[in-house]
XYZ file of C-alpha atoms in Angstrom:
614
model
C 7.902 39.056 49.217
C 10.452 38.237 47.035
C 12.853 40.665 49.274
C 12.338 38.916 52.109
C 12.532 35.422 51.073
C 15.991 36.023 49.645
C 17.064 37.986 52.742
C 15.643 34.796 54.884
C 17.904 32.425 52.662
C 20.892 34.682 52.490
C 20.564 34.632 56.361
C 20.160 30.756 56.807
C 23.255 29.579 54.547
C 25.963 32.028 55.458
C 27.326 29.555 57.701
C 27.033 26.397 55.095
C 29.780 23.932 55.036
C 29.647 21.222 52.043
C 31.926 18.646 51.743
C 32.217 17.389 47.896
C 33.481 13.955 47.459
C 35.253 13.256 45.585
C 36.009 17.002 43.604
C 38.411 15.016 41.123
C 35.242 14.834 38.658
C 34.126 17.125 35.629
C 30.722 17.407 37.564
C 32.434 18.740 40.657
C 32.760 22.549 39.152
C 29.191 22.647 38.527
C 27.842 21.181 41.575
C 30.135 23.671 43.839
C 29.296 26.779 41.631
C 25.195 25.958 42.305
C 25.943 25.325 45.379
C 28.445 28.481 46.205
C 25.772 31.020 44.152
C 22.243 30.016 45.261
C 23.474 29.114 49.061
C 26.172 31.179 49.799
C 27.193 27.817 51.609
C 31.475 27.353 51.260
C 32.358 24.016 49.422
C 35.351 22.216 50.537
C 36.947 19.322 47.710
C 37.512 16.757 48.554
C 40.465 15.045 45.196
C 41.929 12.021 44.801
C 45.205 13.266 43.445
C 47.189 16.637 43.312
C 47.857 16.866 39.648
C 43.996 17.346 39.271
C 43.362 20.187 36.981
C 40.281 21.214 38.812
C 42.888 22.064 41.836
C 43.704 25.426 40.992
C 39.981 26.474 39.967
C 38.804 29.077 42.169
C 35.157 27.621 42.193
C 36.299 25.926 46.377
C 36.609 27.676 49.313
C 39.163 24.492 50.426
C 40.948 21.815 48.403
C 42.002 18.876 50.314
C 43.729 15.704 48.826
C 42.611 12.181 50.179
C 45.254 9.520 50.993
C 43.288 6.772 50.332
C 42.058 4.748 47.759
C 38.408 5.817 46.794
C 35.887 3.249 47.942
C 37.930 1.449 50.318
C 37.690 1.252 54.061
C 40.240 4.006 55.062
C 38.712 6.223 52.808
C 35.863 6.041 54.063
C 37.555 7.263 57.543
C 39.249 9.959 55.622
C 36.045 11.118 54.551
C 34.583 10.866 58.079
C 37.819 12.540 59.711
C 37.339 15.551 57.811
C 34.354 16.299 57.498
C 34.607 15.884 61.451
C 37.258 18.016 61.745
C 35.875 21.165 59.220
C 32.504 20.305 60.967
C 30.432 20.184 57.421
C 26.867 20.418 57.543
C 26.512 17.923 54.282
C 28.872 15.323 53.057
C 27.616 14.999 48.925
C 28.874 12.201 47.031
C 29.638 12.612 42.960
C 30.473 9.932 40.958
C 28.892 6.030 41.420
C 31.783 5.107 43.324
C 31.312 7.940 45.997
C 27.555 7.499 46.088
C 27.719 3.506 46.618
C 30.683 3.517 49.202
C 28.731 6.402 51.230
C 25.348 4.781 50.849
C 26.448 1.878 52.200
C 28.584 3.457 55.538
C 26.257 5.853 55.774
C 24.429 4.745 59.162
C 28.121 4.609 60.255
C 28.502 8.240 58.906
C 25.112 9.527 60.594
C 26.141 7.774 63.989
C 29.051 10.305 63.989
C 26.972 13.399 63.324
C 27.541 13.458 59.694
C 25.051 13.862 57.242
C 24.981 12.554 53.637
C 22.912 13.785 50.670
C 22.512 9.724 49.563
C 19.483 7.163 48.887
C 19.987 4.242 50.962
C 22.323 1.330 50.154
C 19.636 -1.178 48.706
C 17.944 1.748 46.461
C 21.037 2.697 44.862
C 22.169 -1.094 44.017
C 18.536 -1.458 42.380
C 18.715 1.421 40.498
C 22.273 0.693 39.150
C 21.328 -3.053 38.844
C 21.056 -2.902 34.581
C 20.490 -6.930 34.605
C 17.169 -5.800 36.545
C 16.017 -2.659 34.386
C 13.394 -4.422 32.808
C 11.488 -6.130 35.792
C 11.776 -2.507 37.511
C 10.253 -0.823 34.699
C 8.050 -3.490 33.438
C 4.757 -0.946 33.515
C 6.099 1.853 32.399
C 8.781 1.865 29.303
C 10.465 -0.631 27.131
C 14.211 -1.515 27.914
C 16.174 -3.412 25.883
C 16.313 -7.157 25.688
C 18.950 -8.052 27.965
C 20.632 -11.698 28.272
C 23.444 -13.058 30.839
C 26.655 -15.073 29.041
C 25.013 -18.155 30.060
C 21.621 -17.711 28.244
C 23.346 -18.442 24.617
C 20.569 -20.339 23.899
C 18.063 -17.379 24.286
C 20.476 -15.172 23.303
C 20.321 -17.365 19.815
C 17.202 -17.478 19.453
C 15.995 -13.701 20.692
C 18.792 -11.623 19.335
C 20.116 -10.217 15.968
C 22.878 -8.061 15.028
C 23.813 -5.201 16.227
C 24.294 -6.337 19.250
C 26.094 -4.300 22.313
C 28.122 -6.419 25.092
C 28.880 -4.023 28.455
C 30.028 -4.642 31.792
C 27.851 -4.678 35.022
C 29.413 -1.684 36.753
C 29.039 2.065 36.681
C 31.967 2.047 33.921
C 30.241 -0.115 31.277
C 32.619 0.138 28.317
C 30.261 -0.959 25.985
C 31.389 -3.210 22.710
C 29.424 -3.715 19.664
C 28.795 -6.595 17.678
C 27.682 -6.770 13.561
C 27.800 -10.883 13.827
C 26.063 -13.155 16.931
C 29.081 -15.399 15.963
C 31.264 -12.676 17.030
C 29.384 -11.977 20.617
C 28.898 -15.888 21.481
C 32.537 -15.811 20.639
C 33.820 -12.749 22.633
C 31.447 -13.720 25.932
C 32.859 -17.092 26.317
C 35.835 -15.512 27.669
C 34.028 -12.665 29.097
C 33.291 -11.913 33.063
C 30.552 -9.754 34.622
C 28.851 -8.701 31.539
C 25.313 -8.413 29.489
C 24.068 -9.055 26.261
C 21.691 -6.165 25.007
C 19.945 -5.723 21.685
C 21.198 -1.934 20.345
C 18.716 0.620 19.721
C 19.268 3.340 17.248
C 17.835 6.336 18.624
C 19.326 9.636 20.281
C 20.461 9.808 23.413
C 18.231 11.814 26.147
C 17.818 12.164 29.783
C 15.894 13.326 32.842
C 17.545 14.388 35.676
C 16.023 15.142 38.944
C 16.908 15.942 42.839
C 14.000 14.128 44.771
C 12.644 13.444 48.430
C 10.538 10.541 49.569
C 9.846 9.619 45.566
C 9.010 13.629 44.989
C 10.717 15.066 42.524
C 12.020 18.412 43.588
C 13.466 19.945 40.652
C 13.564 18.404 36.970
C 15.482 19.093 33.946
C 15.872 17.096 30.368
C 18.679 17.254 27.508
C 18.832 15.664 24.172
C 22.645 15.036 23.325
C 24.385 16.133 20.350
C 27.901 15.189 20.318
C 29.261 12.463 22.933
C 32.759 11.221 23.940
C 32.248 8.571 21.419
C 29.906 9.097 18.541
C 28.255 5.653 19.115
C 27.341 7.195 22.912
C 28.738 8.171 26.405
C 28.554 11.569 28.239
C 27.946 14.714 26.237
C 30.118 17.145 24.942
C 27.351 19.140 23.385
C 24.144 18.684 24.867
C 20.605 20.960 24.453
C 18.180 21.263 27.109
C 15.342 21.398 28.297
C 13.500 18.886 26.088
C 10.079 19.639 26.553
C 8.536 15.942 25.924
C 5.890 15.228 28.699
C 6.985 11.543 28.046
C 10.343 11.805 28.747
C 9.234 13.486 32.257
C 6.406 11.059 32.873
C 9.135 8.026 32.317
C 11.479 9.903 34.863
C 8.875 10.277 37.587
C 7.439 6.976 37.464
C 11.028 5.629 38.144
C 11.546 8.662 40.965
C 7.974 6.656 42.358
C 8.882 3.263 42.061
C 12.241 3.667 43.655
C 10.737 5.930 46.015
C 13.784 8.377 45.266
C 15.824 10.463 48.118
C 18.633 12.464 46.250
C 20.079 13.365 42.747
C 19.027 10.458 39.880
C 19.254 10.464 35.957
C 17.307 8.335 33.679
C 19.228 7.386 30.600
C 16.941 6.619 27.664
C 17.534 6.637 23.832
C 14.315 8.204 21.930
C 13.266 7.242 18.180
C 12.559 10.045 16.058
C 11.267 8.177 13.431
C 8.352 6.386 16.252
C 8.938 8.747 19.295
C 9.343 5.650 20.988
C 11.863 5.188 24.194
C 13.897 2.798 25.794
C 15.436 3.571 28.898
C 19.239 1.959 28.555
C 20.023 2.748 32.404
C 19.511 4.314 35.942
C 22.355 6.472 37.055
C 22.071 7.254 40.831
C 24.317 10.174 41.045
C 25.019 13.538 39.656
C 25.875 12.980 35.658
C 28.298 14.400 33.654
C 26.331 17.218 32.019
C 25.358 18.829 34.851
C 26.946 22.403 34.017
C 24.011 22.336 31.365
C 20.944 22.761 33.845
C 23.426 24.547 36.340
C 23.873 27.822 33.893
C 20.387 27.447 32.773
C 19.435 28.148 36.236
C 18.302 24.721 36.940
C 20.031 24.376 40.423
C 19.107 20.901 41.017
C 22.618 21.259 43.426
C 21.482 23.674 45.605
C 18.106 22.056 45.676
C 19.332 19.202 46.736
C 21.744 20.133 49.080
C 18.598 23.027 50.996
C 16.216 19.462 50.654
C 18.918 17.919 53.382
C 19.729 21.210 55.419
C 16.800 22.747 55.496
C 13.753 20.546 54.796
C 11.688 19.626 51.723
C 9.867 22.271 51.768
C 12.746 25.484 51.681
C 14.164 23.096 48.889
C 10.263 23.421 47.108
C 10.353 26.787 47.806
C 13.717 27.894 46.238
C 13.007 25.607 42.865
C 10.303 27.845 42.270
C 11.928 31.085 42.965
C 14.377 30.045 39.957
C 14.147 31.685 36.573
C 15.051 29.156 33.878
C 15.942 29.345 30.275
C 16.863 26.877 27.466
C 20.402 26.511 25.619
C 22.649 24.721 24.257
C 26.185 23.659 25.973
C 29.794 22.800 25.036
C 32.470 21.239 27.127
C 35.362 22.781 23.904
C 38.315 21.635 27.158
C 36.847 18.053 27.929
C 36.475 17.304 24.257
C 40.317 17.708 23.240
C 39.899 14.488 23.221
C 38.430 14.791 19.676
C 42.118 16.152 18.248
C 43.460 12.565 18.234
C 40.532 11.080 16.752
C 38.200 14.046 14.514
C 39.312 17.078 14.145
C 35.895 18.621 12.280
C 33.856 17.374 15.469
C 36.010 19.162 17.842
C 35.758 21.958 15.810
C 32.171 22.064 15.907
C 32.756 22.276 19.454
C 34.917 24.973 19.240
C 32.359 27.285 16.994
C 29.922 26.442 19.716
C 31.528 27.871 22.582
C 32.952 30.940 20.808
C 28.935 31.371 20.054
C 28.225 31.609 23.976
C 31.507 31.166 26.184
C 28.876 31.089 29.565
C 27.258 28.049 28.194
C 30.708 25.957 27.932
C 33.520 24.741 30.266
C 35.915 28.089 28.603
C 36.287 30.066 31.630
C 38.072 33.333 32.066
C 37.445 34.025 35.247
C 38.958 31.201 36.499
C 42.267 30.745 34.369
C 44.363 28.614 36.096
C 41.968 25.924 36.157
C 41.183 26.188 32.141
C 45.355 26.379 31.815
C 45.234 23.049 33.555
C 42.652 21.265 32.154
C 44.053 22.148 28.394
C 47.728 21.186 29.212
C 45.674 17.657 30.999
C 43.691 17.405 28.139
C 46.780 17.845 25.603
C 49.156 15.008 27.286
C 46.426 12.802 26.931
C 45.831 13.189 22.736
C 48.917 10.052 22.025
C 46.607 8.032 24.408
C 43.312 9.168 22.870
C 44.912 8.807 19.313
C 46.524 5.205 19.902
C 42.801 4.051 21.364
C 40.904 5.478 18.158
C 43.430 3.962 16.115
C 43.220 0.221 17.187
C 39.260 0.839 17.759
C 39.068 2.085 14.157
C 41.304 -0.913 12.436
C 39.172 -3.497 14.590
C 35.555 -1.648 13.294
C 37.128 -1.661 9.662
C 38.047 -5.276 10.091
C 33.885 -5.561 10.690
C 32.545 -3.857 7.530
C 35.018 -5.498 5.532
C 33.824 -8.853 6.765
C 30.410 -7.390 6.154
C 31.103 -6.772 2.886
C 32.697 -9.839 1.781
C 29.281 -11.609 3.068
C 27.258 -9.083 1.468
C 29.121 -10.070 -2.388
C 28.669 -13.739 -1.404
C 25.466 -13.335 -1.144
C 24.906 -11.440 -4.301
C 27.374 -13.430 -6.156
C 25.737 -15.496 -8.996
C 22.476 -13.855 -8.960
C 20.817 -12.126 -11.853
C 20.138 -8.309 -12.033
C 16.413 -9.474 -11.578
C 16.772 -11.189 -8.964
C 17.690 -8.026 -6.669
C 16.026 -5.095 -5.630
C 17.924 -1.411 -4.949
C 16.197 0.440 -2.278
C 16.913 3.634 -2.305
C 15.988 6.961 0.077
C 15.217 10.149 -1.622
C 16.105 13.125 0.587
C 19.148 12.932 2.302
C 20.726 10.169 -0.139
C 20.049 11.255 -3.783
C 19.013 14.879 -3.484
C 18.624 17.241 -0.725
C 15.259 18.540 -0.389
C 16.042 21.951 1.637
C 12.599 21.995 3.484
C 12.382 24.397 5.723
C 11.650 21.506 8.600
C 11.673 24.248 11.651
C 8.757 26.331 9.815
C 6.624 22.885 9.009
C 7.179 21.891 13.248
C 5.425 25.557 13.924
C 2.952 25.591 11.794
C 1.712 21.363 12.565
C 1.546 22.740 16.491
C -0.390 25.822 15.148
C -2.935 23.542 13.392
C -2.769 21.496 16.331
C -1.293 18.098 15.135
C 1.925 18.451 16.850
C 3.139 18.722 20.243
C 6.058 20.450 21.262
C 8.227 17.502 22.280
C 7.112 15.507 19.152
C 9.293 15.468 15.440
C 7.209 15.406 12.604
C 8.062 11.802 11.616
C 7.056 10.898 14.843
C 3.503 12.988 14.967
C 2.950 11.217 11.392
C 3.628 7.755 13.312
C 0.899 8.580 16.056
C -1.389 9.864 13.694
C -1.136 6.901 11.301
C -1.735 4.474 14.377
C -4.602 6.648 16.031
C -6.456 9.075 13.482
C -6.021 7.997 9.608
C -7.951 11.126 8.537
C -5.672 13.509 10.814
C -2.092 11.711 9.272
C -3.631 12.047 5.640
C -4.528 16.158 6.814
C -0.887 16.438 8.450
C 0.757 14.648 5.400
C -0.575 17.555 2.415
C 0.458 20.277 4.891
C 3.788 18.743 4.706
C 3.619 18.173 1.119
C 2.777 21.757 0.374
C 6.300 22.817 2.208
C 8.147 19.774 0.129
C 7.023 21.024 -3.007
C 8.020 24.609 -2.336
C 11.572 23.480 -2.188
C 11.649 21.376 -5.668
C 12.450 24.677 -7.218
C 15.755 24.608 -5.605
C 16.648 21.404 -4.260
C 20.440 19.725 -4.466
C 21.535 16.950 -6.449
C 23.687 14.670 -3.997
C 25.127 12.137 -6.920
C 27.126 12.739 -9.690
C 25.883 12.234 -13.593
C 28.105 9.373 -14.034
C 26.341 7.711 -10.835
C 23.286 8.823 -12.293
C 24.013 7.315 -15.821
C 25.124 4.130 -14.232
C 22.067 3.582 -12.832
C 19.616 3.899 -15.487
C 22.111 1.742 -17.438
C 21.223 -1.261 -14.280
C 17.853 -0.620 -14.475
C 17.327 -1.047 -18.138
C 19.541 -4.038 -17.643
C 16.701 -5.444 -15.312
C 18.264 -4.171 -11.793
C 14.800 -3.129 -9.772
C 14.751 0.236 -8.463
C 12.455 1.212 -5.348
C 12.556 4.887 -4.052
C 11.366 4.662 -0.446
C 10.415 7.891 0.903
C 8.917 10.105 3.871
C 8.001 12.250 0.998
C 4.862 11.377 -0.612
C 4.603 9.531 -4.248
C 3.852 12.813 -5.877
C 6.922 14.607 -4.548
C 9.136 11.889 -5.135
C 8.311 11.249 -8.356
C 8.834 14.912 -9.184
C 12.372 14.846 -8.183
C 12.981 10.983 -9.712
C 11.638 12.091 -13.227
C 14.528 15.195 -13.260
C 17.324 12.283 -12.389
C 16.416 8.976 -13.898
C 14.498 8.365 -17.601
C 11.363 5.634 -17.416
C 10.230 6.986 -14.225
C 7.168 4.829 -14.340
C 8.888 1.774 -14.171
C 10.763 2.551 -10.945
C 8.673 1.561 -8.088
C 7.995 4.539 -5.336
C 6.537 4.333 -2.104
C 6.187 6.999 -0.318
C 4.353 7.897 3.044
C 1.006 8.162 1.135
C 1.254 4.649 -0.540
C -0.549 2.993 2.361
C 2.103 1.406 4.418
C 2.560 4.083 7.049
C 5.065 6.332 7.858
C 7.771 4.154 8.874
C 10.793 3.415 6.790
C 11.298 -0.195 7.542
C 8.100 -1.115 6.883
C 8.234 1.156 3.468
C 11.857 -1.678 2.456
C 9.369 -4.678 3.441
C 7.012 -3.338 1.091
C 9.757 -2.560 -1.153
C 10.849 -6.314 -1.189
C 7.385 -8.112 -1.517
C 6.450 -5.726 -4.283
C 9.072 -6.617 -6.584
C 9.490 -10.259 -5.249
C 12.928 -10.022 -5.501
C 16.083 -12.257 -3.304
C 17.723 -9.974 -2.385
C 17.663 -6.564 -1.550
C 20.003 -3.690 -0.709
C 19.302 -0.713 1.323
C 20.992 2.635 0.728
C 19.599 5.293 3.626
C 20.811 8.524 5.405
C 18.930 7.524 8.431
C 20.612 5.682 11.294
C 17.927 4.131 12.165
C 16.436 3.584 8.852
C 19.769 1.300 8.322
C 20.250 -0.454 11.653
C 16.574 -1.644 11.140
C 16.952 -2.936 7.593
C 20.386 -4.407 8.662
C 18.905 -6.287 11.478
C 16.096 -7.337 9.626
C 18.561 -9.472 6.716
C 18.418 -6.653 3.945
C 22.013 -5.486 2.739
C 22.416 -2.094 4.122
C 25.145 0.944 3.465
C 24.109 4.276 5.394
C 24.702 7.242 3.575
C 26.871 10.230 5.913
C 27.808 13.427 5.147
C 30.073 13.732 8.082
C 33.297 12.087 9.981
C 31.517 11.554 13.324
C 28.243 10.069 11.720
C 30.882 7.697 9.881
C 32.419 6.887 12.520
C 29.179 6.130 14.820
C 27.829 3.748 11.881
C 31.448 1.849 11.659
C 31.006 0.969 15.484
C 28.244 -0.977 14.931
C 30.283 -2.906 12.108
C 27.985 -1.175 9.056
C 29.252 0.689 6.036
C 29.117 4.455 6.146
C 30.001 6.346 2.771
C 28.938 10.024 1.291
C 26.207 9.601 -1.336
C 28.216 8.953 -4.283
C 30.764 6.770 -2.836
C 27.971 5.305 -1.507
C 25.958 3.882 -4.970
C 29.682 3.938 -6.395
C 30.117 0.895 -4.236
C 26.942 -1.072 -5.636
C 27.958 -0.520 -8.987
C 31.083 -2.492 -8.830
């Protein structure tokens, strides 16, 4: 059966013509491989210039260079004249621009006996329409709180710090703000842009080919590393994520929109909650599409049978595909990271030398990886100067930050303020085996594949008290296995320092995901007069949740003040935005660099606590 059906496709697409537009796009490669291998069909590109280092790749049957300017009028004829003249069975837009100058002339297009693998022109400026995210997914996820420059008012009253400003169009070029002062500042002289709260999460996706508001094919990724640690495409993505919320999210917006073509739905996921928030709809192919592609997710060639062939030959082959999970590197398109962090590049090199097939390292097709490195090379002074002046301008943030931060401490007594401090991850590193824990909480049946721990914990607490109090000693029985061997992350002098404070009157909290117990197992081995250190932990009755572990924290003691020293990004941006003095604790450059963006301070443990004792 098998036989025959591949035969009967072999057969069908010998004779394929697609015509890519526009090729001059790191998706391109991907789409035309999928295409090329599961279709047989030839792939003509379709570039907008001939320096293009995807020119000499060996991945099209044709390269052709446009004389236009993409998105204009005389492109458009371009586009019709050759797909006219090499009589191609499927003209497939890539990147936003393609997909809305096509969507919109694509009647004209059709009229000329030219097809085009695009939703119509009104779908694709609702699903790209970010000012309208929320009232298009009102019933079915949260997005965030979005304002226009002329609602400072609201904005005033509705919004706190961080706070992310980004353009309208496909290109958003997000900025991000540590002070409302500073956004109602920077949008008075700002055009065609939105106000958004900033949610701390990491950054996943669904992706999907559909027909009619079917979904035809479906993949997910969680990303790693980005082309800016604060967010943007990936550089090192893993997929599939197996979270039936993530893929009941993406099909409700597939329904809604009533979906013909390729579509990605960019959310940012909690880890701490397992909440999401969907930041965007992207309807076009997106950038990590050589991810599914070499996992055998040919949402391409799906797409691309869906419009030759019929919905149900497109069905048919998605099926037929055996799929696999991995993790993938673009090591060429992040050169970028030599002007800016060197150790995160690096990571991406390690990556792909770990499995070349699942990064953009090619050696079967040399030219094109000679061209993209000498590309990616002339770039670096660019890349370097733009780090640079975004750096000094982030610095100029946190020191601001700072100087507010003493001002507000200045004059107070050491019993006046409470240090909150995290436990694993800030002073000592626990070592828990957290992969073994995951396996054995879906064993017992508490957790669910796409879940974390802190988030099962979260769902439990809210739903099933006994079942979170059950979950939590399984934990605890892995957490105390590793106090026989767990690292200290701060120095004796730091450590000495700190007793010195507290016996001075400075309140110490220790708020933990560990429970009391644990904690105060580890606390007793660093600090003297454990007893008199307050510790709540995620047995002391206030849930799971680190933010609402620092409110409890702060009404405890009763104190002014309060400052907040955590490993968790999102631990930190919640205490920040909630008024508490925050410093995140990193162990890494691009961590650092992602908290700086936002405009808080970033510093390794001891440099960290070193800072609050001056």
């Amino acid at each position: 059966m098998l036989i025959e059906w591949l035969r009967m496709k072999s057969a069908r697409n010998s004779d394929c013509k697609v015509l890519l537009v526009s090729a001059s796009s790191r998706k391109a490669l991907a789409i035309a491989h999928s295409i090329r291998s599961i279709l047989g069909c030839k792939v003509i590109g379709l570039f907008t210039t001939r320096t293009h280092p995807y020119i000499p790749s060996r991945i099209f049957n044709k390269r052709l260079i446009t004389k236009s300017k993409r998105g204009t009028h005389e492109w458009v004829l371009e586009v019709a004249y050759v797909g006219r003249k090499y009589r191609v069975d499927l003209l497939l837009p890539v990147d936003f621009i393609d997909v809305v100058t096509l969507s919109k002339y694509r009647d004209v297009l059709e009229n000329l006996g030219l097809h085009v693998a695009v939703a119509k022109y009104d779908k694709v400026l609702m699903a790209s329409n970010k000012s309208r995210l929320s009232e298009l997914l009102r019933d079915v996820c949260r997005v965030p709180k979005t304002f226009k420059p002329m609602e400072q008012h609201i904005i005033t009253a509705n919004l706190g710090p961080p706070i992310v400003v980004k353009g309208v169009s496909d290109a958003s070029r997000p900025k991000y703000f540590n002070s409302l002062d500073y956004v109602l500042r920077y949008i008075s002289k700002a055009s065609d842009v939105i106000i958004q709260e900033f949610f701390p999460g990491i950054g996943r996706g669904y992706f999907t080919v559909a027909c009619n508001g079917e979904p035809l094919i479906e993949f997910t990724h969680q990303r790693i590393i980005e082309y800016d640690p604060i967010g943007g495409a990936s550089l090192m993505s893993y997929g599939p994520v197996l979270d039936p919320k993530l893929y009941m999210i993406g099909r409700e917006v597939v329904r809604k929109l009533k979906w013909v073509g390729p579509l990605m739905v960019e959310t940012r996921w909690n880890p701490e909650s397992g909440e999401y928030v969907v930041l965007e709809i992207n309807p076009k192919f997106w950038g990590s599409i050589d991810l599914p592609v070499k996992l055998n997710y040919q949402l391409p060639a799906v797409l691309v049978a869906a419009f030759i062939h019929g919905k149900q030959y497109a069905r048919r082959l998605a099926k037929e595909l055996i799929v696999k999970s991995g993790t993938h590197s673009w090591v060429l398109d992040g050169i970028r990271y030599l002007g800016k962090d060197l150790t995160t590049w690096l990571r991406l090199f390690r990556q792909a030398l770990s499995n070349v097939f699942l990064s953009d390292l090619a050696p079967i097709d040399p030219a094109r990886t000679v061209a993209q490195i000498v590309k990616g090379l002339s770039k670096l002074p660019k890349e370097r100067k733009d780090f640079t002046v975004s750096l000094r301008d982030d610095i100029i943030k946190v020191r601001m930050y700072v100087r507010e931060a003493m001002n507000r401490l200045r004059g107070l007594r050491l019993q006046d303020i409470a240090l909150i401090l995290d436990l694993d991850g800030t002073l000592v590193k626990l070592g828990v085996d957290w992969s073994t824990v995951k396996d054995e909480g879906i064993r017992r049946g508490y957790l669910t594949r796409g879940e974390s721990i802190s988030s099962c914990l979260y769902r439990l607490w809210l739903s099933n008290h006994e079942a979170y109090m059950e979950f939590s000693k399984i934990v605890e029985e892995y957490e105390r296995k590793s106090l026989n061997n767990y690292e200290v992350l701060i120095s004796k002098d730091i450590i000495n320092n700190l007793v010195s404070l507290h016996n001075r009157g400075l309140n110490i909290c220790v708020a933990t995901k560990q429970t009391v117990n644990i904690a105060r197992e580890v606390v007793k081995d660093l600090l003297t007069n454990t007893n008199e250190i307050l510790i709540i932990g995620r047995d002391s009755g206030y849930g799971p949740l680190k933010i609402d572990m620092f409110r409890a924290c702060r009404k405890v003691i009763g104190c002014r003040e309060a400052l907040v020293i955590d490993d968790s990004f999102t631990a930190t941006v919640n205490a920040f935005r909630e008024g508490f003095i925050t410093i995140r604790v990193v162990r890494n450059s691009y961590e650092m660099i992602k908290t700086l963006r936002i405009g808080m301070v970033a510093l390794p443990p001891n440099n960290a606590l070193r800072l609050v004792i001056k």
